[in-house]
Coordinates of C-alpha atoms in Angstrom, one line a residue:
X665 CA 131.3 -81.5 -102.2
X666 CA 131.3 -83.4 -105.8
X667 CA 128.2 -82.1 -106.3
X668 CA 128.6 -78.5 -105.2
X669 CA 131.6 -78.3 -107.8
X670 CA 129.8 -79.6 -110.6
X671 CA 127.2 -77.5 -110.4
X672 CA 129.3 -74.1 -110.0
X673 CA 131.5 -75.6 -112.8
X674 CA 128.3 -75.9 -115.2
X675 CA 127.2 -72.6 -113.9
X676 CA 130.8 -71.3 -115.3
X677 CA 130.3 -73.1 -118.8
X678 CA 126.7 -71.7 -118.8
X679 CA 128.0 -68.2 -118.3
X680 CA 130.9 -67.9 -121.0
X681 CA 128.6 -69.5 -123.5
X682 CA 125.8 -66.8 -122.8
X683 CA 128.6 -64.3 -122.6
X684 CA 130.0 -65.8 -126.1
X685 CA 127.3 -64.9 -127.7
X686 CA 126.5 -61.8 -126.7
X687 CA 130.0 -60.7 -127.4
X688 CA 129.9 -62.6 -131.1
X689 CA 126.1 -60.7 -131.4
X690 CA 128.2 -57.4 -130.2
X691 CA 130.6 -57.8 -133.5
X692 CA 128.2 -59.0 -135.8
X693 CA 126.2 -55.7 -135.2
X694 CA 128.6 -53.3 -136.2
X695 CA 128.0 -50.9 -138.6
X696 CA 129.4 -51.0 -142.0
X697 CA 131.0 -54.1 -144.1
X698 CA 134.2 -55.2 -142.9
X699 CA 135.9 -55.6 -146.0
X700 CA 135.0 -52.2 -146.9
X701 CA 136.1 -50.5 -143.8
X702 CA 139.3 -52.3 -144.0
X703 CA 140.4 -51.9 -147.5
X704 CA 138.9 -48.4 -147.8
X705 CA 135.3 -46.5 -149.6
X706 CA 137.8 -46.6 -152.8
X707 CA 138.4 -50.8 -153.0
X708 CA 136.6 -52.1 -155.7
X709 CA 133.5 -54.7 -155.1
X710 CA 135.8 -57.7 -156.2
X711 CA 138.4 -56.8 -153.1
X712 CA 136.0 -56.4 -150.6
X713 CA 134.2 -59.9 -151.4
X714 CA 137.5 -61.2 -151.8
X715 CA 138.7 -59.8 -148.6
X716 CA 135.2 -60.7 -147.0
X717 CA 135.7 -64.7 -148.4
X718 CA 139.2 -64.6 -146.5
X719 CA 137.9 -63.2 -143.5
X720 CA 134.7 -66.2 -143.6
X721 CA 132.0 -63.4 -143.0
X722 CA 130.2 -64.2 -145.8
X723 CA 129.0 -67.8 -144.5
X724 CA 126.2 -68.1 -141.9
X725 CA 125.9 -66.3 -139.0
X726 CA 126.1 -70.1 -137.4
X727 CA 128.9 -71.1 -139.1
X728 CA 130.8 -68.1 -138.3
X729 CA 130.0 -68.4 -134.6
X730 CA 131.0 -71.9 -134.1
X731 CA 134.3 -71.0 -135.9
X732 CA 135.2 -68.6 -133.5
X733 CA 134.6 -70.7 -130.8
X734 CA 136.5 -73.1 -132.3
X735 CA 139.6 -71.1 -133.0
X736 CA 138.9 -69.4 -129.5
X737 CA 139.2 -72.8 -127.7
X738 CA 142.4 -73.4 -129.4
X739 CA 144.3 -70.3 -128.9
X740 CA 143.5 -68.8 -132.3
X741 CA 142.2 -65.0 -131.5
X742 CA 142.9 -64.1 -135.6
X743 CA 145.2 -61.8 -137.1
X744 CA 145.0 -58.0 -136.0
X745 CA 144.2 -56.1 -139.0
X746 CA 145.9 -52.8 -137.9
X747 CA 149.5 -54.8 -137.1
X748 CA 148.8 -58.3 -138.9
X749 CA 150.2 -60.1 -136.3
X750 CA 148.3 -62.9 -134.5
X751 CA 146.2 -61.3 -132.0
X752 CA 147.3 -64.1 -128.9
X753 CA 150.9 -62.6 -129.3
X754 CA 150.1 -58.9 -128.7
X755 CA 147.9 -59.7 -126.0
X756 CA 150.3 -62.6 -124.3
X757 CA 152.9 -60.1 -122.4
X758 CA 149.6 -58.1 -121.0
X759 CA 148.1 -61.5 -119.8
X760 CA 151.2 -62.9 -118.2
X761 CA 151.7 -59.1 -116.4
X762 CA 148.2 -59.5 -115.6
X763 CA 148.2 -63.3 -114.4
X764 CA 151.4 -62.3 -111.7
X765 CA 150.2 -59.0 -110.3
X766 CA 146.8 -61.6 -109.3
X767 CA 148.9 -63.8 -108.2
X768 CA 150.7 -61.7 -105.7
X769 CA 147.0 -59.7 -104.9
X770 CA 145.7 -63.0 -103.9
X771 CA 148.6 -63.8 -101.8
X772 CA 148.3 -61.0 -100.2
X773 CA 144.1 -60.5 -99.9
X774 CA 143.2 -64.2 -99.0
X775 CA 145.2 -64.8 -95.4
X776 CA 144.8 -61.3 -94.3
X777 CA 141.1 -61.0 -95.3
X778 CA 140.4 -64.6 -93.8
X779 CA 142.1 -64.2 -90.4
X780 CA 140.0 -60.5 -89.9
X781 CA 137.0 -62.1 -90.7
X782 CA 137.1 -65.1 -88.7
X783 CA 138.5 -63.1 -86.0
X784 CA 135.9 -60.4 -86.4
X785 CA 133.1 -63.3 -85.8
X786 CA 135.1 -64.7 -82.8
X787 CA 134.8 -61.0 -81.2
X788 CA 131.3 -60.6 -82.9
X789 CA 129.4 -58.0 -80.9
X790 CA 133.3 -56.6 -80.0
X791 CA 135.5 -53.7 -80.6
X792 CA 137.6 -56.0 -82.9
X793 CA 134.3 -57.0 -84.9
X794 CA 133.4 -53.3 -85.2
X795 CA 136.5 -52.0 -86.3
X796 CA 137.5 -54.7 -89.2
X797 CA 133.6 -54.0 -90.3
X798 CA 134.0 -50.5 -90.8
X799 CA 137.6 -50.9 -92.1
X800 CA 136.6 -53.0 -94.6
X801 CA 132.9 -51.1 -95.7
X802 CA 135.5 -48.1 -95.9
X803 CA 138.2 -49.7 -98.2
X804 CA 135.3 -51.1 -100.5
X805 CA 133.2 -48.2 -100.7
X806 CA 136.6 -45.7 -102.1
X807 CA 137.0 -46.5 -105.4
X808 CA 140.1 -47.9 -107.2
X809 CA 141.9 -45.2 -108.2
X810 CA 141.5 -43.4 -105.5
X811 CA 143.0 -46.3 -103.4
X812 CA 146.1 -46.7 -105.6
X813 CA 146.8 -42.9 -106.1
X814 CA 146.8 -42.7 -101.9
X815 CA 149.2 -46.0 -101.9
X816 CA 151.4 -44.2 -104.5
X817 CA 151.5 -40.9 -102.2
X818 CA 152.7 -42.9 -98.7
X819 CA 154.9 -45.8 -100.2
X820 CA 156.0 -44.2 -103.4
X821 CA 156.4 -40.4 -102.9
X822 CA 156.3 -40.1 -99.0
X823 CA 158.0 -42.8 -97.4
X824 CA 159.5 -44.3 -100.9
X825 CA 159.8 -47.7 -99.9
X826 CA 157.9 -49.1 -103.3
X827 CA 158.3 -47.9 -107.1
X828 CA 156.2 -46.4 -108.7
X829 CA 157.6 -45.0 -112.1
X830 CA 158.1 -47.8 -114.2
X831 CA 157.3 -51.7 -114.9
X832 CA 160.3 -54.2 -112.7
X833 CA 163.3 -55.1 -115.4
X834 CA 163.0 -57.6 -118.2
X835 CA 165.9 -59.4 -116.7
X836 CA 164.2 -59.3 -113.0
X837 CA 164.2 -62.5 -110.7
X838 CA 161.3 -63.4 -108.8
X839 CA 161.6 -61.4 -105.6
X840 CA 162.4 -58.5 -107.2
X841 CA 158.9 -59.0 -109.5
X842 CA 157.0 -59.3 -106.1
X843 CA 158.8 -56.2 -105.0
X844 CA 157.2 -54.1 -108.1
X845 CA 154.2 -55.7 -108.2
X846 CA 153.4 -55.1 -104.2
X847 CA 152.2 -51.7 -104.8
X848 CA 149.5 -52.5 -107.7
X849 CA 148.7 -55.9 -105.5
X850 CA 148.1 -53.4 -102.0
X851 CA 145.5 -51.6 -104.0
X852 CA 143.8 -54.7 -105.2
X853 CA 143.7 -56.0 -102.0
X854 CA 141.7 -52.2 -100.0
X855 CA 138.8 -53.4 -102.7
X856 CA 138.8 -56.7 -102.0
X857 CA 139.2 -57.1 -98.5
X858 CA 136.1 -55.6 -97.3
X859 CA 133.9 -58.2 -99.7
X860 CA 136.2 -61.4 -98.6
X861 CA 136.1 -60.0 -94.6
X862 CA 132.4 -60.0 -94.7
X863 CA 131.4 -63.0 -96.3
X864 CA 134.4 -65.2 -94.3
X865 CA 132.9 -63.3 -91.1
X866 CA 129.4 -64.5 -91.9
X867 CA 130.1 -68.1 -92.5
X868 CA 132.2 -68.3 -89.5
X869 CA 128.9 -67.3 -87.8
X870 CA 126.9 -69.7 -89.1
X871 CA 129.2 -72.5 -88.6
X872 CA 129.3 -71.3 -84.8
X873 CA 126.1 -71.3 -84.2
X874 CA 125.3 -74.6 -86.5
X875 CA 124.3 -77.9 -84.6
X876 CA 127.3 -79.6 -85.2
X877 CA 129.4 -77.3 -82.8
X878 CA 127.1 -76.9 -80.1
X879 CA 127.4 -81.0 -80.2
X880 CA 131.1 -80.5 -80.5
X881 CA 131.6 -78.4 -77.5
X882 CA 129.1 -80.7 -75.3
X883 CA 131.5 -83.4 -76.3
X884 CA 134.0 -81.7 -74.1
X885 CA 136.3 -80.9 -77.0
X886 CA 138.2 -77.0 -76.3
X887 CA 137.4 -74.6 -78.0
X888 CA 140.4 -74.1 -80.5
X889 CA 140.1 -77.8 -81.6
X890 CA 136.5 -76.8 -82.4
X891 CA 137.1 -73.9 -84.1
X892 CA 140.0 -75.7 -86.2
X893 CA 138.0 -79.3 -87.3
X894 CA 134.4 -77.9 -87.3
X895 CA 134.4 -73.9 -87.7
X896 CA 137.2 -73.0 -90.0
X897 CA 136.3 -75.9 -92.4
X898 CA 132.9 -75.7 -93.1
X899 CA 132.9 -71.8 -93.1
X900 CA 135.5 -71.5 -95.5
X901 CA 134.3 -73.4 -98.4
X902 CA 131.1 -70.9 -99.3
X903 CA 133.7 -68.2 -99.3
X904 CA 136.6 -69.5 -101.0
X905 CA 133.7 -70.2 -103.8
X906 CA 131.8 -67.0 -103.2
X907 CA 132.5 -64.3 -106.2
X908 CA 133.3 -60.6 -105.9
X909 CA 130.2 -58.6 -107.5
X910 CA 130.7 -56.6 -110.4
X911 CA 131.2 -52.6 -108.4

């Protein structure tokens, strides 16, 4: 177990720093000087390199790199040129709006996509396997918008048991943030569900027809204590740790 997390955490740092630098390389390709396109074609030479020593693009590409790591591990995104304020404050309210409506999503995706899965392999072969398959290959293959503009129609217009005109008050307590947020989180969840389904139905398989619980059930244990100690927990670790591919 040690092991497997090490190695998918120094698969994680591998990734953001090959994704660091190809999104540093992305900037430092840009056409155009940066002093000049901020100031303006009519700043003289000594503002733009002035301008261009404040901003630290004139130092190595290196240099400039590991500075922005720097600054990115630390919180410091910069100043945005168009409002000069720190780019971590306009960007905070979006994350934290962001952070809850996953929040409430995964509340939401993870039990019910778990339980349909497992219970899909337990009635492998089965009407109940058949239909949460198809159910789920359906919800993944419609895309997202089309998902949350058919959640908007029955729960906001038709039925109107969810908002759907406006963000939940500044002043709002927590349950009536869940309350807003349920409608975004239901459209999350018709993508994710089929993915989750799946790959909880397939380990659930494989941990059935593993070695340990054909010894389990010869043991004389019943079937939901085997399903419970053996099944559930060595099925659900590959897909708690399994990733949604890019659609």
């Amino acid at each position: 177990m040690v092991r497997f997390l090490l190695r998918r955490f120094g698969l994680a740092l591998a990734t953001l720093f090959v994704l660091s630098v190809l999104v540093f390389a992305a900037s430092q390709l840009l056409p155009g000087d940066i002093g000049r396109n901020v100031l303006g074609p009519f700043a003289s030479p000594a503002d733009v390199q002035r301008l261009d020593h404040e901003l630290g693009v004139d130092r190595p590409v290196y240099v400039q790199y590991l500075d922005w790591v720097w600054k990115f591990i630390h919180g410091n995104l910069g100043t945005s040129l168009e409002y000069q304020v720190p780019v971590a404050s306009l960007l905070g309210p979006s994350l934290i709006n962001s952070l809850k409506l996953a929040a409430v999503a995964f509340a939401l995706v993870v039990p019910l996509s778990i339980f349909g899965g497992v219970f899909a392999a337990l009635r492998r072969g089965r009407l109940p396997d058949r239909v949460i398959t198809l159910t789920g290959l359906s919800f993944t293959a419609v895309p997202e918008f089309i998902s949350a503009i058919v959640l908007i129609l029955i729960f906001g217009v038709l039925l109107s048991w969810l908002p759907v005109t406006a963000a939940y008050p500044a002043d709002a307590d927590f349950f009536t943030q869940v309350y807003y947020l349920l409608l975004p989180g239901m459209a999350l969840v018709l993508v994710l569900f089929g993915y989750i389904a799946r790959m909880a139905r397939t380990g659930t398989i494989d941990a059935l027809e593993s070695d340990y619980t054909r010894t389990a059930f010869l043991k004389g244990l019943d079937t939901a204590t085997v399903i419970r100690r053996h099944v559930l927990r060595n099925s659900l670790l590959p897909t708690i740790a399994s990733r949604r591919p890019s659609s």
